[in-house]
PDB file of N, CA and C in Angstrom:
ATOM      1  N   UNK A   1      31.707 -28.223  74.233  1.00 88.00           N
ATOM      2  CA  UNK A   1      31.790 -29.086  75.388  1.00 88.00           C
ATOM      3  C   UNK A   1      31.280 -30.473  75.019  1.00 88.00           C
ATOM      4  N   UNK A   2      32.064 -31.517  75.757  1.00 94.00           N
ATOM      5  CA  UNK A   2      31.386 -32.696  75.334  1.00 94.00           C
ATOM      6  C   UNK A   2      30.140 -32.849  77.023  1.00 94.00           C
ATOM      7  N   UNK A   3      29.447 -33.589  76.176  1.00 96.00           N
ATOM      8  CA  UNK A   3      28.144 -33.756  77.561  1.00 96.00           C
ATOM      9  C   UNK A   3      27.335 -34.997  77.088  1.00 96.00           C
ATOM     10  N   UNK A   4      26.005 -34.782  77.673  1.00 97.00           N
ATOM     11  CA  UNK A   4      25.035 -35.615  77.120  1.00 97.00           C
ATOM     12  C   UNK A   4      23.517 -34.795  77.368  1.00 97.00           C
ATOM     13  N   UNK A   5      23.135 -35.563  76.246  1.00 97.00           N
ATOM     14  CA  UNK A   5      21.715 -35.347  76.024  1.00 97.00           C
ATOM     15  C   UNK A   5      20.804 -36.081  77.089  1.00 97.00           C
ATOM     16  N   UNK A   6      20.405 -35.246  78.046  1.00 98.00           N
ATOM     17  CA  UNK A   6      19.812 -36.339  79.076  1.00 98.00           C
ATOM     18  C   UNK A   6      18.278 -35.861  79.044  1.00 98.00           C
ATOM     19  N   UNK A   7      17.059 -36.692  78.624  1.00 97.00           N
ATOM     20  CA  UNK A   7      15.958 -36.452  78.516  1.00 97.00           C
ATOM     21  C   UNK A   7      15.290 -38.033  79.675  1.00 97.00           C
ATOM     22  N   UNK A   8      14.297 -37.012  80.535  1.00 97.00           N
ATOM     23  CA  UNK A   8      13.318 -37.894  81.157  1.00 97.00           C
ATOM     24  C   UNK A   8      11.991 -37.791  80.650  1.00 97.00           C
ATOM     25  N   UNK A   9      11.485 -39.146  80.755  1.00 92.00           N
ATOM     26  CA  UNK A   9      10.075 -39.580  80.484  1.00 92.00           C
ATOM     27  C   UNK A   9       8.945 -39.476  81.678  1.00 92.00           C
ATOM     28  N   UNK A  10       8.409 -38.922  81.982  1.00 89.00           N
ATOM     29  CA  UNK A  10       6.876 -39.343  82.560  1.00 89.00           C
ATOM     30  C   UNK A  10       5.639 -38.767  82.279  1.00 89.00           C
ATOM     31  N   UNK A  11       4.474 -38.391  82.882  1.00 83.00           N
ATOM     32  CA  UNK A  11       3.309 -37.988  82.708  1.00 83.00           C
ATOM     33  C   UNK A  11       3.172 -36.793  83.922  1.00 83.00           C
ATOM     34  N   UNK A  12       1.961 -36.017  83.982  1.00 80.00           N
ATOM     35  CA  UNK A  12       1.657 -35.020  84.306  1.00 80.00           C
ATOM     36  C   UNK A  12       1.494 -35.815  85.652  1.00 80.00           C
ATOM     37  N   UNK A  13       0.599 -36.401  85.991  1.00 80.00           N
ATOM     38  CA  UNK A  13       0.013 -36.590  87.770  1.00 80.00           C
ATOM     39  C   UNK A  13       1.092 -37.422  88.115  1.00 80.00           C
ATOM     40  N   UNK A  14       2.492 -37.780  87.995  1.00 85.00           N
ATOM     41  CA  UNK A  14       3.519 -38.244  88.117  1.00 85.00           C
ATOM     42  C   UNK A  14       3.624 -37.140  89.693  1.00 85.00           C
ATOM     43  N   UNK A  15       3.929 -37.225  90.367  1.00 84.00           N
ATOM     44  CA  UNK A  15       4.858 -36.288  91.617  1.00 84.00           C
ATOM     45  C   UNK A  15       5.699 -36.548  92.492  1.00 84.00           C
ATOM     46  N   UNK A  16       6.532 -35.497  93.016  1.00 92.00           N
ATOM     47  CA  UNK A  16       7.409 -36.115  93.926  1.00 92.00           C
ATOM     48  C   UNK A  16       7.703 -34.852  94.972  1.00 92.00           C
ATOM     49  N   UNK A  17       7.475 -35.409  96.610  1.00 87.00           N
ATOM     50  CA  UNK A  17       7.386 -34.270  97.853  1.00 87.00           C
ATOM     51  C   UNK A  17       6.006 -32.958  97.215  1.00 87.00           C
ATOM     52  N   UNK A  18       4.968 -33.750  97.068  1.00 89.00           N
ATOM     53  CA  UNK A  18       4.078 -32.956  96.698  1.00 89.00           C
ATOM     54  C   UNK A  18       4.182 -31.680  95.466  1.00 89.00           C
ATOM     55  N   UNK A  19       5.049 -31.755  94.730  1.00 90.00           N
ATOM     56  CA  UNK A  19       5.345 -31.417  93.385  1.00 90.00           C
ATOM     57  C   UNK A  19       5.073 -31.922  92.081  1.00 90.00           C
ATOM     58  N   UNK A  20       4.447 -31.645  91.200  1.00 90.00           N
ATOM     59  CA  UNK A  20       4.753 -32.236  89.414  1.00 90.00           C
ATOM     60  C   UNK A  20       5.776 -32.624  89.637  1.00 90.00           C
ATOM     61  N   UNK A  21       6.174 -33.902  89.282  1.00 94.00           N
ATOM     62  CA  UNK A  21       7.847 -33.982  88.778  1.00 94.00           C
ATOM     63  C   UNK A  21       8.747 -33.653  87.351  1.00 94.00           C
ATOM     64  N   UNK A  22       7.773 -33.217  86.611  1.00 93.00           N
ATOM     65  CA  UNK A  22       8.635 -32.854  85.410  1.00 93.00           C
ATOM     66  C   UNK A  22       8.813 -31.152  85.490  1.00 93.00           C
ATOM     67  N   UNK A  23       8.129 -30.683  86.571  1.00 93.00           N
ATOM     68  CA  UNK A  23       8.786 -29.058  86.708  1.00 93.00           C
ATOM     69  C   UNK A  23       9.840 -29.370  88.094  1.00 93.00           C
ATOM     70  N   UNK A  24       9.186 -29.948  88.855  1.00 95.00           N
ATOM     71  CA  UNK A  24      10.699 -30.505  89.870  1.00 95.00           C
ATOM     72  C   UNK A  24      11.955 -30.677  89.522  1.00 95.00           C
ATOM     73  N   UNK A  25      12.364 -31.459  88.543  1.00 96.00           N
ATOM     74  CA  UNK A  25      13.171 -31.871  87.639  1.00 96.00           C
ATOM     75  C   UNK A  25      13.652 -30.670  87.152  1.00 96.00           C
ATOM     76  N   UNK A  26      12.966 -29.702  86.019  1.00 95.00           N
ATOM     77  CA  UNK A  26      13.099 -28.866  85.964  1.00 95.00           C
ATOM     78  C   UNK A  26      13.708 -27.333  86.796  1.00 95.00           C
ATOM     79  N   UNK A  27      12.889 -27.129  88.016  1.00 95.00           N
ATOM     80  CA  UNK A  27      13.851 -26.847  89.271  1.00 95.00           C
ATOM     81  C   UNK A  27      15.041 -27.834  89.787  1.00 95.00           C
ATOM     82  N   UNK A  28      15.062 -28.606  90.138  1.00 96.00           N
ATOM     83  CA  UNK A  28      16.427 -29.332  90.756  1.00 96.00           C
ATOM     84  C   UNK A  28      17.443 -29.094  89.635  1.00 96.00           C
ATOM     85  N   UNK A  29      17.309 -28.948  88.211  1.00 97.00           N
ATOM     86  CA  UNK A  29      18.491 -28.990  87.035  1.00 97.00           C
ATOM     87  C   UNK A  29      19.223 -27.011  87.348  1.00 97.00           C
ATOM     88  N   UNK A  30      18.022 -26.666  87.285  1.00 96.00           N
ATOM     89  CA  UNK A  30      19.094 -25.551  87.730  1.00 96.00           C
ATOM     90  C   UNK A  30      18.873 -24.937  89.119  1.00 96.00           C
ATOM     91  N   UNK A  31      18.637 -25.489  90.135  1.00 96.00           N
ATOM     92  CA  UNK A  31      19.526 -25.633  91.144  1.00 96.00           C
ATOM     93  C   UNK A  31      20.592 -25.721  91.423  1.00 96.00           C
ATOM     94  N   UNK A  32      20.885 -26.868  90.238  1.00 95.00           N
ATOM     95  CA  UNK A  32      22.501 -27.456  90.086  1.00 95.00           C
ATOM     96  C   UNK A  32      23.377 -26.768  89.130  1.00 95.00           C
ATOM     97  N   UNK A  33      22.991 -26.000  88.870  1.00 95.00           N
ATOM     98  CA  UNK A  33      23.747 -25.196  87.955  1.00 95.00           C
ATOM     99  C   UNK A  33      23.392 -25.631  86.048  1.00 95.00           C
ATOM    100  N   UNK A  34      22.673 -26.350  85.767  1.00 95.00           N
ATOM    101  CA  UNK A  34      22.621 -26.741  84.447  1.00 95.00           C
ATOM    102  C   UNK A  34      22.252 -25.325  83.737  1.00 95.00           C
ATOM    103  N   UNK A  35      22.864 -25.960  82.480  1.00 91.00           N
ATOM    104  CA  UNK A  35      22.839 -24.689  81.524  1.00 91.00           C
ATOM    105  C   UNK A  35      21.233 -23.878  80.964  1.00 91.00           C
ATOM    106  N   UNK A  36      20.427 -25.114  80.857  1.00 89.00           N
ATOM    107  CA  UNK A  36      19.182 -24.949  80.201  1.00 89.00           C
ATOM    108  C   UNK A  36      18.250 -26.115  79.672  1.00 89.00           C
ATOM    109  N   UNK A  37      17.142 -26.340  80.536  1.00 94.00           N
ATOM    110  CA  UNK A  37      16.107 -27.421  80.308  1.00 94.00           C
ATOM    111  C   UNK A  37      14.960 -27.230  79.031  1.00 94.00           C
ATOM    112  N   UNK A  38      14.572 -27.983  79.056  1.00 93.00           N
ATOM    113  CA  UNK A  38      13.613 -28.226  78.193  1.00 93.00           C
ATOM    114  C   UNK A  38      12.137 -28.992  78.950  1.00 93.00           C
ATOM    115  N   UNK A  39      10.729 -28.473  78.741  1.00 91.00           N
ATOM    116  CA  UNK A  39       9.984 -29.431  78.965  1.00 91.00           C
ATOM    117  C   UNK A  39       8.692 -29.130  77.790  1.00 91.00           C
ATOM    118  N   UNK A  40       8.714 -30.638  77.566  1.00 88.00           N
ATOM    119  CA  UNK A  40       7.935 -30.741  76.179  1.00 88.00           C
ATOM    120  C   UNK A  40       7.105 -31.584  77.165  1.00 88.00           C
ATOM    121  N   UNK A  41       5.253 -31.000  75.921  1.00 80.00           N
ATOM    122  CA  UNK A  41       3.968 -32.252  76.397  1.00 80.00           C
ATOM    123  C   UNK A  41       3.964 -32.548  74.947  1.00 80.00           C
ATOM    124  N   UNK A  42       3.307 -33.925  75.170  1.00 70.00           N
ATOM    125  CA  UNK A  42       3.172 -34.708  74.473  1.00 70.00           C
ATOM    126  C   UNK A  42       1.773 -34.943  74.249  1.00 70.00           C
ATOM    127  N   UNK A  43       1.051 -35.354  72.879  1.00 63.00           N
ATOM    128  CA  UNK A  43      -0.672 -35.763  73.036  1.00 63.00           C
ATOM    129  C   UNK A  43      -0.641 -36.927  73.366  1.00 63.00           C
ATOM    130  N   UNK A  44       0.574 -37.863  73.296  1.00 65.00           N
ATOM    131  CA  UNK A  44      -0.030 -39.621  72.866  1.00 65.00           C
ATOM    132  C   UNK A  44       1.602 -40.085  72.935  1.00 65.00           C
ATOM    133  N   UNK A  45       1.289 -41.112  74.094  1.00 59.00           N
ATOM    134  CA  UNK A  45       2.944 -42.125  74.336  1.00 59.00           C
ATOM    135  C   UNK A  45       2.423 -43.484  75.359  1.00 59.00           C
ATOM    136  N   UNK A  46       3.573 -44.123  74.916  1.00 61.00           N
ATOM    137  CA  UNK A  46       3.040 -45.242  76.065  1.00 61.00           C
ATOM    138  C   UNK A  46       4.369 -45.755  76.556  1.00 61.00           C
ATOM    139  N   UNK A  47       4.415 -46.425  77.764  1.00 60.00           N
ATOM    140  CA  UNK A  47       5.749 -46.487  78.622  1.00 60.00           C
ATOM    141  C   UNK A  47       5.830 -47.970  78.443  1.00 60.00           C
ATOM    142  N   UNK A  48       6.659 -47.916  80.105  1.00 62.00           N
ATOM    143  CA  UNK A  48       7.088 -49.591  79.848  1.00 62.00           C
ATOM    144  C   UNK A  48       5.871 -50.255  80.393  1.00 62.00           C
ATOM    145  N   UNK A  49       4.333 -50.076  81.056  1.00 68.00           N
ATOM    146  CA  UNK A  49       3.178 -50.616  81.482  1.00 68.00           C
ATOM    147  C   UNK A  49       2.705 -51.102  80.210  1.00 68.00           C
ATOM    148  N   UNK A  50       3.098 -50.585  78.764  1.00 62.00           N
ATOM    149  CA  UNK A  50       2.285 -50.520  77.561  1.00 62.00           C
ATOM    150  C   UNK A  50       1.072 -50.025  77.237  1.00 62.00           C
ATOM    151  N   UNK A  51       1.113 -49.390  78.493  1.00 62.00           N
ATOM    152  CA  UNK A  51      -0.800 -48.655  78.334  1.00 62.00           C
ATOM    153  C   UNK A  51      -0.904 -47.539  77.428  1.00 62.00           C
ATOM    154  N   UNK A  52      -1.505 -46.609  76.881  1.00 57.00           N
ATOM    155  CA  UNK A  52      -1.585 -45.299  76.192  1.00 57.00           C
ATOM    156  C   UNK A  52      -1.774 -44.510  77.522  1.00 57.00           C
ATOM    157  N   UNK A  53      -0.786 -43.378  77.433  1.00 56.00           N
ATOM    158  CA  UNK A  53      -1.169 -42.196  78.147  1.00 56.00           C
ATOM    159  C   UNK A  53      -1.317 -41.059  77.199  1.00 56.00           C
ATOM    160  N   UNK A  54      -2.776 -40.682  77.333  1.00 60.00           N
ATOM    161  CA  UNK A  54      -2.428 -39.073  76.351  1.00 60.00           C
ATOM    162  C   UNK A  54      -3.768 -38.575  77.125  1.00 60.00           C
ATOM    163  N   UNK A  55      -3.564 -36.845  76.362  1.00 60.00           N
ATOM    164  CA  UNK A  55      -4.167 -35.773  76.470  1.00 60.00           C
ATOM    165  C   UNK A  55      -5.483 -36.096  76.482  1.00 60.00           C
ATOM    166  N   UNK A  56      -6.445 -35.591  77.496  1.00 59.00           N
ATOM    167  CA  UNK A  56      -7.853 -35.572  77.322  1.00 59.00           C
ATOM    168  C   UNK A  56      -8.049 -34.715  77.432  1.00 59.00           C
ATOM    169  N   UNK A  57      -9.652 -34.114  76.643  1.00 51.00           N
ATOM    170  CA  UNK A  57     -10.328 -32.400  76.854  1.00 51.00           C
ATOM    171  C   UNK A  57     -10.249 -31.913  78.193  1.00 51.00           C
ATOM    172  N   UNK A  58     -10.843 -32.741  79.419  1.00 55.00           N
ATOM    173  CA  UNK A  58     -11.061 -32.037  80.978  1.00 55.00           C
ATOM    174  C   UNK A  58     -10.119 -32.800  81.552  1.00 55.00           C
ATOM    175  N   UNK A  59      -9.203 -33.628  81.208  1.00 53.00           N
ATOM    176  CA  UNK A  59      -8.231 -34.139  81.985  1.00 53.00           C
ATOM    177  C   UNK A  59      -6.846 -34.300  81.799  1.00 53.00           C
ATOM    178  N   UNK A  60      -5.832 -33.216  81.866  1.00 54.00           N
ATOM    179  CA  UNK A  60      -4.676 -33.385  81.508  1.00 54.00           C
ATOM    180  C   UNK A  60      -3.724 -34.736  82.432  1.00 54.00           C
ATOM    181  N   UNK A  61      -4.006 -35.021  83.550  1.00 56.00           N
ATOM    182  CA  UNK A  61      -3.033 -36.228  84.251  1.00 56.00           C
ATOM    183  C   UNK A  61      -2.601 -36.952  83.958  1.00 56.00           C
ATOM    184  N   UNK A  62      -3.007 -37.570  82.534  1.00 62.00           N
ATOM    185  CA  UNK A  62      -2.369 -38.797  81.801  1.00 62.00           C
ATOM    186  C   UNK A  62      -1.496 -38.151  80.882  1.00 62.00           C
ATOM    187  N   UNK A  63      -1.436 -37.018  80.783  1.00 73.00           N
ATOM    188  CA  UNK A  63      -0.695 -36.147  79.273  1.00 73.00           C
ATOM    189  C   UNK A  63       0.790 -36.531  79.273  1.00 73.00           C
ATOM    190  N   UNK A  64       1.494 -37.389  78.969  1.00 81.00           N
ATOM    191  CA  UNK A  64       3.295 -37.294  78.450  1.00 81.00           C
ATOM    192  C   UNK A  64       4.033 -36.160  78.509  1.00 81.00           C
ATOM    193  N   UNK A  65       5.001 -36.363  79.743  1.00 88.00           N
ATOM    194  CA  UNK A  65       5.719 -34.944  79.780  1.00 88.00           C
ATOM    195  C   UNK A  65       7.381 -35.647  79.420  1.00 88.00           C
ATOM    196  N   UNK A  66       8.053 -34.900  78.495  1.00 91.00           N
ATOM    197  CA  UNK A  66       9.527 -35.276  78.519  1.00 91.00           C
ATOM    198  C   UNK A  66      10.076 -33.970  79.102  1.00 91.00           C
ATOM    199  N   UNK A  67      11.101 -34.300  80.093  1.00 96.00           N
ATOM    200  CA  UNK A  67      11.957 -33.339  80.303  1.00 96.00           C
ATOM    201  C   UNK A  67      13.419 -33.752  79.326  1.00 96.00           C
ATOM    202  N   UNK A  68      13.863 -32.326  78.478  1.00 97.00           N
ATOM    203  CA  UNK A  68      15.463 -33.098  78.037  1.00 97.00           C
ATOM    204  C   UNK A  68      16.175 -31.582  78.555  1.00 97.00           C
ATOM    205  N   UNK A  69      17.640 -31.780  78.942  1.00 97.00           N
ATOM    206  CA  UNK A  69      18.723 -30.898  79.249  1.00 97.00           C
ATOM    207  C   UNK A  69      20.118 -31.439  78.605  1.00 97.00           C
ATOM    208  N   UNK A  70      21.178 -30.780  78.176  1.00 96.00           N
ATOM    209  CA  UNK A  70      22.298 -30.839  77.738  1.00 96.00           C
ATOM    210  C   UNK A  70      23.260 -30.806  79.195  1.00 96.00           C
ATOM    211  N   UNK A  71      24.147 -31.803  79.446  1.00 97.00           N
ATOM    212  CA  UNK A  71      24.230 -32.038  81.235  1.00 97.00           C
ATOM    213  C   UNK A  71      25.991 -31.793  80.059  1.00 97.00           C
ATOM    214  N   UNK A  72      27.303 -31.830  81.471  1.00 96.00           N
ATOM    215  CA  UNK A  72      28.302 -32.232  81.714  1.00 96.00           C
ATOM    216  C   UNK A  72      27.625 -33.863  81.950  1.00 96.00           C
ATOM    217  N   UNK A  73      29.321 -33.880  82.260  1.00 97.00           N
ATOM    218  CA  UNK A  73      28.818 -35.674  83.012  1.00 97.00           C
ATOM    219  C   UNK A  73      28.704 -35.865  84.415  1.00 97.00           C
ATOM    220  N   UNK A  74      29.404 -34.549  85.073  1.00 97.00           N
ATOM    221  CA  UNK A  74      29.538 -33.971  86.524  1.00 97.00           C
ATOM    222  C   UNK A  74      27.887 -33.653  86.589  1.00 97.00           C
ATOM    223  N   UNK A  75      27.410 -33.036  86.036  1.00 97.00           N
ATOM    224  CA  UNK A  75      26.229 -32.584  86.091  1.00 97.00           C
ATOM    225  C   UNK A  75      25.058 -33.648  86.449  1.00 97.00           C
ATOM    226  N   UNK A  76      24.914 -34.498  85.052  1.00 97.00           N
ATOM    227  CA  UNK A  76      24.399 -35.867  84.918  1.00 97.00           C
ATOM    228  C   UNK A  76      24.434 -36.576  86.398  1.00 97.00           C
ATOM    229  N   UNK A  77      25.719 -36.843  86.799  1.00 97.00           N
ATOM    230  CA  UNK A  77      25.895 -37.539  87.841  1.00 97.00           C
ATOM    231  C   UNK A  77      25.392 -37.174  89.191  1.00 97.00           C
ATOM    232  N   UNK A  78      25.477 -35.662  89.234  1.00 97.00           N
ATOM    233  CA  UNK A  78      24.960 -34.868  90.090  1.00 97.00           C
ATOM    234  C   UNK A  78      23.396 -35.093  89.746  1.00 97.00           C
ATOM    235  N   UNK A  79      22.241 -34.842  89.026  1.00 97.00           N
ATOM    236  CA  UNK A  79      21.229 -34.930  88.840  1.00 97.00           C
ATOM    237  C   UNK A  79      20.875 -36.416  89.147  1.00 97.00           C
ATOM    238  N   UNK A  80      21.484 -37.921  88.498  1.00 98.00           N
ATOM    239  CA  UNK A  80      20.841 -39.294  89.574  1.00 98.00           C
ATOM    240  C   UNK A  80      21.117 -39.573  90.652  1.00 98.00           C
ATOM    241  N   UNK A  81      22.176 -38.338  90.964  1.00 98.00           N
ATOM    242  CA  UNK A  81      22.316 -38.681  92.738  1.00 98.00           C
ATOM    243  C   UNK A  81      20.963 -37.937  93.393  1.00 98.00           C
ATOM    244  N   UNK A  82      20.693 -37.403  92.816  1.00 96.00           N
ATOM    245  CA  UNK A  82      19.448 -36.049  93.303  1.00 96.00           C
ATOM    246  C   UNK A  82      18.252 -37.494  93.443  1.00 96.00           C
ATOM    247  N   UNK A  83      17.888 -38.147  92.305  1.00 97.00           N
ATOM    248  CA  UNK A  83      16.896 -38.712  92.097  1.00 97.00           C
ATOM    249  C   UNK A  83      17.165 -39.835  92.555  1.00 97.00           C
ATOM    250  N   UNK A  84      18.348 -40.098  92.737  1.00 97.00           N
ATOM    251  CA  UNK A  84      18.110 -41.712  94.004  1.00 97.00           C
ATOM    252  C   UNK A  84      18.011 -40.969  95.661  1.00 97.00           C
ATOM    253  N   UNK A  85      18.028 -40.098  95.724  1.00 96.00           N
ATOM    254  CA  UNK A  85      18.228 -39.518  97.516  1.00 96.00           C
ATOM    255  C   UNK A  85      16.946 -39.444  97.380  1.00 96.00           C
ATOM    256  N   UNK A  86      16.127 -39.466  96.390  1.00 95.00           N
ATOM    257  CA  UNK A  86      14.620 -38.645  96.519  1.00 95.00           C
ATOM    258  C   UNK A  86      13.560 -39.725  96.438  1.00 95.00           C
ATOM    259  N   UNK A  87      14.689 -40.995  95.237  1.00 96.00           N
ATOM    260  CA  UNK A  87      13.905 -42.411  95.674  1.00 96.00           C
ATOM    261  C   UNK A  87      12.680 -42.110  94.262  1.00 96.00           C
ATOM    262  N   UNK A  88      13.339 -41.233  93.275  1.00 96.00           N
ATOM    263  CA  UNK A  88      12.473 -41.206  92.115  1.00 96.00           C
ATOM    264  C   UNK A  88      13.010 -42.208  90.964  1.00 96.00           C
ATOM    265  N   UNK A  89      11.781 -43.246  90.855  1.00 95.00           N
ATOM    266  CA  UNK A  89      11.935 -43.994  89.315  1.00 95.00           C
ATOM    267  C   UNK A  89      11.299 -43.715  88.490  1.00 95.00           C
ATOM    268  N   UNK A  90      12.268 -43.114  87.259  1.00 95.00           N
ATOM    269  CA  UNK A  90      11.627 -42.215  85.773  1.00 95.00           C
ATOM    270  C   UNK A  90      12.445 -42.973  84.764  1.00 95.00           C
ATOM    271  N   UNK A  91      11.949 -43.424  83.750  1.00 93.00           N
ATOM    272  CA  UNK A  91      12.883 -43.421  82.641  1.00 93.00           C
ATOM    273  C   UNK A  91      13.455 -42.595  81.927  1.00 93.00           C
ATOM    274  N   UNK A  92      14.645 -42.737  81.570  1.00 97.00           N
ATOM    275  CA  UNK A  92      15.532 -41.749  80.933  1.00 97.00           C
ATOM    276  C   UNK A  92      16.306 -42.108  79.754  1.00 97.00           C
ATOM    277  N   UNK A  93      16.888 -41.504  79.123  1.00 97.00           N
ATOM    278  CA  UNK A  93      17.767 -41.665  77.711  1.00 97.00           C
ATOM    279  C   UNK A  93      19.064 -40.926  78.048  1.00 97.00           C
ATOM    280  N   UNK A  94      20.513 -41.261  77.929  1.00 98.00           N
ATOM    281  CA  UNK A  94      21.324 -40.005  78.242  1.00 98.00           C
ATOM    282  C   UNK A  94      22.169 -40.962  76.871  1.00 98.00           C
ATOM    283  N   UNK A  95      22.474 -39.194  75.468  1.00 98.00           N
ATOM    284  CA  UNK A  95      22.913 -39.829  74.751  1.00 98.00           C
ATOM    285  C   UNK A  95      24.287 -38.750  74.653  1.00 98.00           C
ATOM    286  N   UNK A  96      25.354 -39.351  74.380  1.00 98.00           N
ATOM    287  CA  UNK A  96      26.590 -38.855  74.060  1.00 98.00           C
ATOM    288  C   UNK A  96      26.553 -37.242  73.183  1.00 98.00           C
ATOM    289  N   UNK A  97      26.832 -36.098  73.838  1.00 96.00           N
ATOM    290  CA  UNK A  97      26.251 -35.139  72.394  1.00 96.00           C
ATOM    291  C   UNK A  97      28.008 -34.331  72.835  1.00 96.00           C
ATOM    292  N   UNK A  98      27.769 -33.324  71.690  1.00 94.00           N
ATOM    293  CA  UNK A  98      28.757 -31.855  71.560  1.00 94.00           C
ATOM    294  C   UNK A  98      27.517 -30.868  72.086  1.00 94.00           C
ATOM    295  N   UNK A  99      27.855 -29.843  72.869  1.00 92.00           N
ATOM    296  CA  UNK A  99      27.072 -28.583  72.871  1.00 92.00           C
ATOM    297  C   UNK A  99      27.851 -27.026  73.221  1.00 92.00           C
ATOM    298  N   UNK A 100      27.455 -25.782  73.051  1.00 90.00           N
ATOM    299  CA  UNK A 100      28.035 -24.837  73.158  1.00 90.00           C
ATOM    300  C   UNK A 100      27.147 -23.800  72.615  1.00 90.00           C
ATOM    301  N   UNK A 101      27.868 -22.571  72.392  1.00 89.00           N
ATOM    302  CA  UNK A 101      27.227 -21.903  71.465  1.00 89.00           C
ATOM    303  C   UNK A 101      27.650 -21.139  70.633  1.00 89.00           C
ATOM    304  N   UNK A 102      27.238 -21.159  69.327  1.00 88.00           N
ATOM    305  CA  UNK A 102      27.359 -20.763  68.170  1.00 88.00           C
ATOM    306  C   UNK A 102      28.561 -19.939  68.269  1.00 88.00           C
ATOM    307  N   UNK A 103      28.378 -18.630  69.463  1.00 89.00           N
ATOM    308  CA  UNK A 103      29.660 -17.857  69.031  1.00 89.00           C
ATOM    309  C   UNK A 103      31.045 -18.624  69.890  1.00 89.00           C
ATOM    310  N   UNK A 104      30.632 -19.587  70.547  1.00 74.00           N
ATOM    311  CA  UNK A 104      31.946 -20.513  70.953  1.00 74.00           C
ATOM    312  C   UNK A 104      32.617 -20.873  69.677  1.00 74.00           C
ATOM    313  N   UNK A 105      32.419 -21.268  68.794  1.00 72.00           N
ATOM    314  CA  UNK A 105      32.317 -22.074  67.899  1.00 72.00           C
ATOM    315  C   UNK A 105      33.383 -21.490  67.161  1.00 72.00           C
ATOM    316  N   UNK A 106      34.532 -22.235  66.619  1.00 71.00           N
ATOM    317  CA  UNK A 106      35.561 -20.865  65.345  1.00 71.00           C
ATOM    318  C   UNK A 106      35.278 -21.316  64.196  1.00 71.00           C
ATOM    319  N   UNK A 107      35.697 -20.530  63.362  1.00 69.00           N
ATOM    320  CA  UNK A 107      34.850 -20.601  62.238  1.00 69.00           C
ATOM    321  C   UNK A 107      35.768 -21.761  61.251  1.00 69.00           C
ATOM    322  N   UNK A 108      35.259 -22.158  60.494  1.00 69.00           N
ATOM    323  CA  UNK A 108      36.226 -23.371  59.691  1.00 69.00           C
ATOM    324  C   UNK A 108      37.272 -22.752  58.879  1.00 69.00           C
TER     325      UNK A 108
END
């Protein structure tokens, strides 16, 4: 399938309707039917403020969370309509990819 690589950026005390937003995100993607998310922490990143956000011993809230998923473009489109109705600003990356799986795949 052609799709994209769509990964969001924020931090842990990030929220949205009284939720984390990088497990929100996570729920709303397959809500929508997406195939399969990803959520990675991070120790150490800094955004567009330029500040450092990372991991502390008793305080995770500043910790870097990326969410990435393999979208359609139906999908994609469906997911920033989600996040403008909701009035969420996150940075994101959406890069051109192939995805499937292995036994999709014919052999050469």
């Amino acid at each position: 399938m052609q799709g994209y690589k769509l990964s969001f950026f924020t931090q842990q005390d990030r929220s949205v309707q009284g939720h984390s937003l990088a497990p929100w995100l996570l729920e709303q993607a397959r809500n929508l039917g997406v195939r399969g998310a990803t959520l990675f922490a991070a120790n150490e990143g800094f955004g567009h403020d330029r500040r450092l956000h990372s991991v502390h011993f008793f305080e995770l809230s500043d910790q870097p969370l990326e969410v990435t998923l393999a979208v359609t473009p139906d999908e994609a489109e469906a997911l920033f309509a989600l996040l403008r109705a909701h009035q969420v600003d996150i940075f994101y990356t959406l890069t051109p990819i192939e995805f499937g799986m292995t036994s999709e795949r014919p052999a050469p």
